[in-house]
């Protein structure tokens, strides 16, 4: 029965790994799209006189709406994958318990195990699964937190150097990498 109980550990590991792969990808896309949306909001608020001067209100609204829909899609997909973790862990635990009960019942019928031994083993098995389930539940929160501070996250900014002189900052990492110049970027003054 111990072998049966321990066989579920690799199953739990591979399910967690599969879900984590898709969850992490979803959270990365969510953070990227959220950064784009925040950049658009800041650009439109700080540059609203320019948007109005060139009659670009509808264009700004359309761009915002498109990015907002994209954010909704990627965030929903990430949360759906993240929400699979708990039910999958419960399913593997219940499957493990069902196999142990079945196998223990067969052993009890043959006189190789008592009902008390089987009950104790079911209890031990559930105690083994408990920390694994807790780790799996926290894993998605950790994934989300890691991706929100990911060193590969990029954001585009327009940095004010002097009157009329702006420099584009393409990547924001633990350091600032200044490269080129461009349009439609957030100003940092």
PDB file of C-alpha atoms in Angstrom:
ATOM      1  CA  UNK A   1       0.000   0.000   0.000  1.00  0.00           C
ATOM      2  CA  UNK A   2       2.950   2.326   0.586  1.00  0.00           C
ATOM      3  CA  UNK A   3       4.044   1.878  -3.020  1.00  0.00           C
ATOM      4  CA  UNK A   4       0.554   2.794  -4.228  1.00  0.00           C
ATOM      5  CA  UNK A   5       0.543   5.888  -2.044  1.00  0.00           C
ATOM      6  CA  UNK A   6       3.990   6.975  -3.228  1.00  0.00           C
ATOM      7  CA  UNK A   7       3.073   6.382  -6.889  1.00  0.00           C
ATOM      8  CA  UNK A   8       0.798   9.421  -6.703  1.00  0.00           C
ATOM      9  CA  UNK A   9       3.689  11.741  -5.836  1.00  0.00           C
ATOM     10  CA  UNK A  10       5.144  11.666  -9.389  1.00  0.00           C
ATOM     11  CA  UNK A  11       1.631  12.047 -10.816  1.00  0.00           C
ATOM     12  CA  UNK A  12       1.149  15.121  -8.620  1.00  0.00           C
ATOM     13  CA  UNK A  13       4.545  16.447  -9.692  1.00  0.00           C
ATOM     14  CA  UNK A  14       3.837  16.109 -13.416  1.00  0.00           C
ATOM     15  CA  UNK A  15       0.353  17.605 -13.118  1.00  0.00           C
ATOM     16  CA  UNK A  16       1.766  20.535 -11.154  1.00  0.00           C
ATOM     17  CA  UNK A  17       4.511  21.004 -13.701  1.00  0.00           C
ATOM     18  CA  UNK A  18       2.046  20.934 -16.612  1.00  0.00           C
ATOM     19  CA  UNK A  19      -0.297  23.442 -14.970  1.00  0.00           C
ATOM     20  CA  UNK A  20       2.617  25.657 -13.880  1.00  0.00           C
ATOM     21  CA  UNK A  21       3.966  25.837 -17.419  1.00  0.00           C
ATOM     22  CA  UNK A  22       0.678  27.131 -18.788  1.00  0.00           C
ATOM     23  CA  UNK A  23      -0.063  29.301 -15.770  1.00  0.00           C
ATOM     24  CA  UNK A  24       3.313  31.008 -15.920  1.00  0.00           C
ATOM     25  CA  UNK A  25       2.908  31.699 -19.628  1.00  0.00           C
ATOM     26  CA  UNK A  26      -0.538  33.170 -18.945  1.00  0.00           C
ATOM     27  CA  UNK A  27       0.697  35.354 -16.100  1.00  0.00           C
ATOM     28  CA  UNK A  28       3.577  36.622 -18.266  1.00  0.00           C
ATOM     29  CA  UNK A  29       1.153  37.552 -21.031  1.00  0.00           C
ATOM     30  CA  UNK A  30      -1.114  39.200 -18.466  1.00  0.00           C
ATOM     31  CA  UNK A  31       1.716  41.330 -17.082  1.00  0.00           C
ATOM     32  CA  UNK A  32       2.879  42.278 -20.575  1.00  0.00           C
ATOM     33  CA  UNK A  33      -0.612  43.306 -21.657  1.00  0.00           C
ATOM     34  CA  UNK A  34      -1.244  45.100 -18.361  1.00  0.00           C
ATOM     35  CA  UNK A  35       1.975  47.069 -18.907  1.00  0.00           C
ATOM     36  CA  UNK A  36       0.816  48.038 -22.395  1.00  0.00           C
ATOM     37  CA  UNK A  37      -2.570  49.105 -21.048  1.00  0.00           C
ATOM     38  CA  UNK A  38      -1.005  51.142 -18.225  1.00  0.00           C
ATOM     39  CA  UNK A  39       1.314  52.797 -20.742  1.00  0.00           C
ATOM     40  CA  UNK A  40      -1.624  53.729 -22.961  1.00  0.00           C
ATOM     41  CA  UNK A  41      -3.562  55.134 -20.016  1.00  0.00           C
ATOM     42  CA  UNK A  42      -0.633  57.232 -18.873  1.00  0.00           C
ATOM     43  CA  UNK A  43       0.097  58.435 -22.413  1.00  0.00           C
ATOM     44  CA  UNK A  44      -3.493  59.479 -22.950  1.00  0.00           C
ATOM     45  CA  UNK A  45      -3.793  61.224 -19.594  1.00  0.00           C
ATOM     46  CA  UNK A  46      -0.483  63.094 -19.760  1.00  0.00           C
ATOM     47  CA  UNK A  47      -0.836  63.812 -23.476  1.00  0.00           C
ATOM     48  CA  UNK A  48      -4.552  64.477 -23.624  1.00  0.00           C
ATOM     49  CA  UNK A  49      -4.032  67.957 -25.085  1.00  0.00           C
ATOM     50  CA  UNK A  50      -2.071  66.403 -27.967  1.00  0.00           C
ATOM     51  CA  UNK A  51      -4.733  63.720 -28.496  1.00  0.00           C
ATOM     52  CA  UNK A  52      -7.436  66.394 -28.649  1.00  0.00           C
ATOM     53  CA  UNK A  53      -5.356  68.749 -30.791  1.00  0.00           C
ATOM     54  CA  UNK A  54      -4.986  66.079 -33.484  1.00  0.00           C
ATOM     55  CA  UNK A  55      -8.559  64.739 -33.036  1.00  0.00           C
ATOM     56  CA  UNK A  56      -7.318  61.270 -32.033  1.00  0.00           C
ATOM     57  CA  UNK A  57      -9.909  60.599 -29.318  1.00  0.00           C
ATOM     58  CA  UNK A  58     -11.627  57.772 -31.214  1.00  0.00           C
ATOM     59  CA  UNK A  59      -8.295  56.225 -32.132  1.00  0.00           C
ATOM     60  CA  UNK A  60      -7.159  56.347 -28.489  1.00  0.00           C
ATOM     61  CA  UNK A  61     -10.466  54.844 -27.335  1.00  0.00           C
ATOM     62  CA  UNK A  62     -10.233  52.069 -29.947  1.00  0.00           C
ATOM     63  CA  UNK A  63      -6.618  51.267 -29.010  1.00  0.00           C
ATOM     64  CA  UNK A  64      -7.533  51.196 -25.315  1.00  0.00           C
ATOM     65  CA  UNK A  65     -10.556  48.957 -25.958  1.00  0.00           C
ATOM     66  CA  UNK A  66      -8.528  46.506 -28.023  1.00  0.00           C
ATOM     67  CA  UNK A  67      -5.764  46.263 -25.425  1.00  0.00           C
ATOM     68  CA  UNK A  68      -8.328  45.977 -22.632  1.00  0.00           C
ATOM     69  CA  UNK A  69     -10.042  43.045 -24.413  1.00  0.00           C
ATOM     70  CA  UNK A  70      -6.652  41.403 -24.925  1.00  0.00           C
ATOM     71  CA  UNK A  71      -5.921  41.816 -21.210  1.00  0.00           C
ATOM     72  CA  UNK A  72      -9.255  40.276 -20.310  1.00  0.00           C
ATOM     73  CA  UNK A  73      -8.580  37.249 -22.545  1.00  0.00           C
ATOM     74  CA  UNK A  74      -5.053  36.533 -21.306  1.00  0.00           C
ATOM     75  CA  UNK A  75      -5.922  37.174 -17.654  1.00  0.00           C
ATOM     76  CA  UNK A  76      -8.939  34.869 -17.869  1.00  0.00           C
ATOM     77  CA  UNK A  77      -6.861  32.140 -19.506  1.00  0.00           C
ATOM     78  CA  UNK A  78      -4.171  32.448 -16.812  1.00  0.00           C
ATOM     79  CA  UNK A  79      -6.730  32.300 -14.005  1.00  0.00           C
ATOM     80  CA  UNK A  80      -8.481  29.303 -15.547  1.00  0.00           C
ATOM     81  CA  UNK A  81      -5.223  27.346 -15.624  1.00  0.00           C
ATOM     82  CA  UNK A  82      -4.394  28.501 -12.094  1.00  0.00           C
ATOM     83  CA  UNK A  83      -7.807  27.405 -10.846  1.00  0.00           C
ATOM     84  CA  UNK A  84      -7.244  23.874 -12.172  1.00  0.00           C
ATOM     85  CA  UNK A  85      -4.542  23.253  -9.573  1.00  0.00           C
ATOM     86  CA  UNK A  86      -6.781  22.673  -6.539  1.00  0.00           C
ATOM     87  CA  UNK A  87      -9.303  20.357  -8.190  1.00  0.00           C
ATOM     88  CA  UNK A  88      -6.535  18.334  -9.856  1.00  0.00           C
ATOM     89  CA  UNK A  89      -4.737  17.882  -6.549  1.00  0.00           C
ATOM     90  CA  UNK A  90      -7.993  16.789  -4.912  1.00  0.00           C
ATOM     91  CA  UNK A  91      -8.682  14.409  -7.787  1.00  0.00           C
ATOM     92  CA  UNK A  92      -5.265  12.749  -7.515  1.00  0.00           C
ATOM     93  CA  UNK A  93      -5.685  12.498  -3.742  1.00  0.00           C
ATOM     94  CA  UNK A  94      -9.120  10.938  -4.049  1.00  0.00           C
ATOM     95  CA  UNK A  95      -7.896   8.586  -6.778  1.00  0.00           C
ATOM     96  CA  UNK A  96      -5.003   7.547  -4.560  1.00  0.00           C
ATOM     97  CA  UNK A  97      -7.347   6.943  -1.653  1.00  0.00           C
ATOM     98  CA  UNK A  98      -9.726   4.899  -3.833  1.00  0.00           C
ATOM     99  CA  UNK A  99      -6.863   2.706  -5.051  1.00  0.00           C
ATOM    100  CA  UNK A 100      -5.579   2.225  -1.490  1.00  0.00           C
ATOM    101  CA  UNK A 101      -9.067   1.329  -0.214  1.00  0.00           C
ATOM    102  CA  UNK A 102      -9.581  -1.121  -3.095  1.00  0.00           C
ATOM    103  CA  UNK A 103      -6.185  -2.727  -2.660  1.00  0.00           C
ATOM    104  CA  UNK A 104      -6.604  -2.760   1.142  1.00  0.00           C
ATOM    105  CA  UNK A 105     -10.017  -4.377   0.763  1.00  0.00           C
ATOM    106  CA  UNK A 106      -8.507  -7.128  -1.351  1.00  0.00           C
ATOM    107  CA  UNK A 107      -5.784  -7.661   1.272  1.00  0.00           C
ATOM    108  CA  UNK A 108      -8.422  -7.738   4.047  1.00  0.00           C
ATOM    109  CA  UNK A 109     -10.490 -10.335   2.190  1.00  0.00           C
ATOM    110  CA  UNK A 110      -7.384 -12.500   1.816  1.00  0.00           C
ATOM    111  CA  UNK A 111      -6.594 -12.042   5.512  1.00  0.00           C
ATOM    112  CA  UNK A 112      -3.307 -10.231   4.851  1.00  0.00           C
ATOM    113  CA  UNK A 113      -4.377  -6.942   6.489  1.00  0.00           C
ATOM    114  CA  UNK A 114      -6.847  -5.852   9.134  1.00  0.00           C
ATOM    115  CA  UNK A 115      -9.409  -3.077   8.791  1.00  0.00           C
ATOM    116  CA  UNK A 116      -7.506  -1.081  11.429  1.00  0.00           C
ATOM    117  CA  UNK A 117      -4.265  -1.297   9.436  1.00  0.00           C
ATOM    118  CA  UNK A 118      -6.043  -0.157   6.283  1.00  0.00           C
ATOM    119  CA  UNK A 119      -7.707   2.722   8.145  1.00  0.00           C
ATOM    120  CA  UNK A 120      -4.373   3.810   9.609  1.00  0.00           C
ATOM    121  CA  UNK A 121      -2.747   3.658   6.206  1.00  0.00           C
ATOM    122  CA  UNK A 122      -5.517   5.762   4.636  1.00  0.00           C
ATOM    123  CA  UNK A 123      -4.948   8.320   7.385  1.00  0.00           C
ATOM    124  CA  UNK A 124      -1.185   8.321   6.775  1.00  0.00           C
ATOM    125  CA  UNK A 125      -1.732   8.666   3.053  1.00  0.00           C
ATOM    126  CA  UNK A 126      -3.957  11.710   3.510  1.00  0.00           C
ATOM    127  CA  UNK A 127      -1.347  13.267   5.794  1.00  0.00           C
ATOM    128  CA  UNK A 128       1.259  12.748   3.073  1.00  0.00           C
ATOM    129  CA  UNK A 129      -0.934  14.492   0.505  1.00  0.00           C
ATOM    130  CA  UNK A 130      -1.797  17.472   2.701  1.00  0.00           C
ATOM    131  CA  UNK A 131       1.541  19.355   2.400  1.00  0.00           C
ATOM    132  CA  UNK A 132       1.739  18.528  -1.301  1.00  0.00           C
ATOM    133  CA  UNK A 133      -1.700  20.043  -1.837  1.00  0.00           C
ATOM    134  CA  UNK A 134      -0.764  23.139   0.151  1.00  0.00           C
ATOM    135  CA  UNK A 135       2.388  23.656  -1.882  1.00  0.00           C
ATOM    136  CA  UNK A 136       0.455  23.188  -5.111  1.00  0.00           C
ATOM    137  CA  UNK A 137      -2.170  25.727  -3.983  1.00  0.00           C
ATOM    138  CA  UNK A 138       0.499  28.310  -3.135  1.00  0.00           C
ATOM    139  CA  UNK A 139       2.369  27.605  -6.340  1.00  0.00           C
ATOM    140  CA  UNK A 140      -0.007  29.609  -8.541  1.00  0.00           C
ATOM    141  CA  UNK A 141       0.189  32.608  -6.200  1.00  0.00           C
ATOM    142  CA  UNK A 142       3.968  32.385  -6.292  1.00  0.00           C
ATOM    143  CA  UNK A 143       3.865  32.150 -10.105  1.00  0.00           C
ATOM    144  CA  UNK A 144       1.754  35.295 -10.326  1.00  0.00           C
ATOM    145  CA  UNK A 145       4.025  37.195  -7.934  1.00  0.00           C
ATOM    146  CA  UNK A 146       7.192  36.143  -9.756  1.00  0.00           C
ATOM    147  CA  UNK A 147       5.841  37.212 -13.116  1.00  0.00           C
ATOM    148  CA  UNK A 148       4.730  40.591 -11.822  1.00  0.00           C
ATOM    149  CA  UNK A 149       8.346  41.372 -10.875  1.00  0.00           C
ATOM    150  CA  UNK A 150       9.959  39.434 -13.693  1.00  0.00           C
ATOM    151  CA  UNK A 151      13.319  40.874 -14.760  1.00  0.00           C
ATOM    152  CA  UNK A 152      12.344  40.220 -18.376  1.00  0.00           C
ATOM    153  CA  UNK A 153       9.257  42.443 -18.161  1.00  0.00           C
ATOM    154  CA  UNK A 154       9.485  45.258 -20.674  1.00  0.00           C
ATOM    155  CA  UNK A 155       7.870  48.659 -20.708  1.00  0.00           C
ATOM    156  CA  UNK A 156       8.358  51.521 -23.139  1.00  0.00           C
ATOM    157  CA  UNK A 157       8.928  55.035 -21.784  1.00  0.00           C
ATOM    158  CA  UNK A 158       9.823  58.404 -23.240  1.00  0.00           C
ATOM    159  CA  UNK A 159      12.326  60.077 -20.926  1.00  0.00           C
ATOM    160  CA  UNK A 160      12.565  63.871 -20.972  1.00  0.00           C
ATOM    161  CA  UNK A 161      16.197  64.971 -21.312  1.00  0.00           C
ATOM    162  CA  UNK A 162      15.834  68.680 -22.107  1.00  0.00           C
ATOM    163  CA  UNK A 163      13.127  70.883 -23.661  1.00  0.00           C
ATOM    164  CA  UNK A 164      12.211  69.193 -26.936  1.00  0.00           C
ATOM    165  CA  UNK A 165      14.698  66.314 -26.402  1.00  0.00           C
ATOM    166  CA  UNK A 166      13.332  62.881 -25.484  1.00  0.00           C
ATOM    167  CA  UNK A 167      15.012  59.498 -25.354  1.00  0.00           C
ATOM    168  CA  UNK A 168      13.196  56.175 -25.582  1.00  0.00           C
ATOM    169  CA  UNK A 169      13.727  53.648 -22.823  1.00  0.00           C
ATOM    170  CA  UNK A 170      12.794  50.256 -24.198  1.00  0.00           C
ATOM    171  CA  UNK A 171      13.433  47.882 -21.313  1.00  0.00           C
ATOM    172  CA  UNK A 172      12.877  48.322 -17.622  1.00  0.00           C
ATOM    173  CA  UNK A 173      14.877  45.759 -15.718  1.00  0.00           C
ATOM    174  CA  UNK A 174      16.891  46.169 -12.554  1.00  0.00           C
ATOM    175  CA  UNK A 175      18.645  48.793 -14.679  1.00  0.00           C
ATOM    176  CA  UNK A 176      17.419  51.210 -17.353  1.00  0.00           C
ATOM    177  CA  UNK A 177      18.546  50.585 -20.927  1.00  0.00           C
ATOM    178  CA  UNK A 178      18.253  53.766 -23.009  1.00  0.00           C
ATOM    179  CA  UNK A 179      18.050  53.165 -26.755  1.00  0.00           C
ATOM    180  CA  UNK A 180      16.756  55.335 -29.614  1.00  0.00           C
ATOM    181  CA  UNK A 181      13.782  57.697 -29.761  1.00  0.00           C
ATOM    182  CA  UNK A 182      10.167  57.146 -30.761  1.00  0.00           C
ATOM    183  CA  UNK A 183       6.541  58.225 -30.754  1.00  0.00           C
ATOM    184  CA  UNK A 184       3.628  57.285 -28.576  1.00  0.00           C
ATOM    185  CA  UNK A 185       5.737  56.644 -25.507  1.00  0.00           C
ATOM    186  CA  UNK A 186       5.197  57.593 -21.882  1.00  0.00           C
ATOM    187  CA  UNK A 187       7.115  60.617 -20.694  1.00  0.00           C
ATOM    188  CA  UNK A 188       9.071  60.411 -17.439  1.00  0.00           C
ATOM    189  CA  UNK A 189       9.939  63.913 -16.284  1.00  0.00           C
TER     190      UNK A 189
END
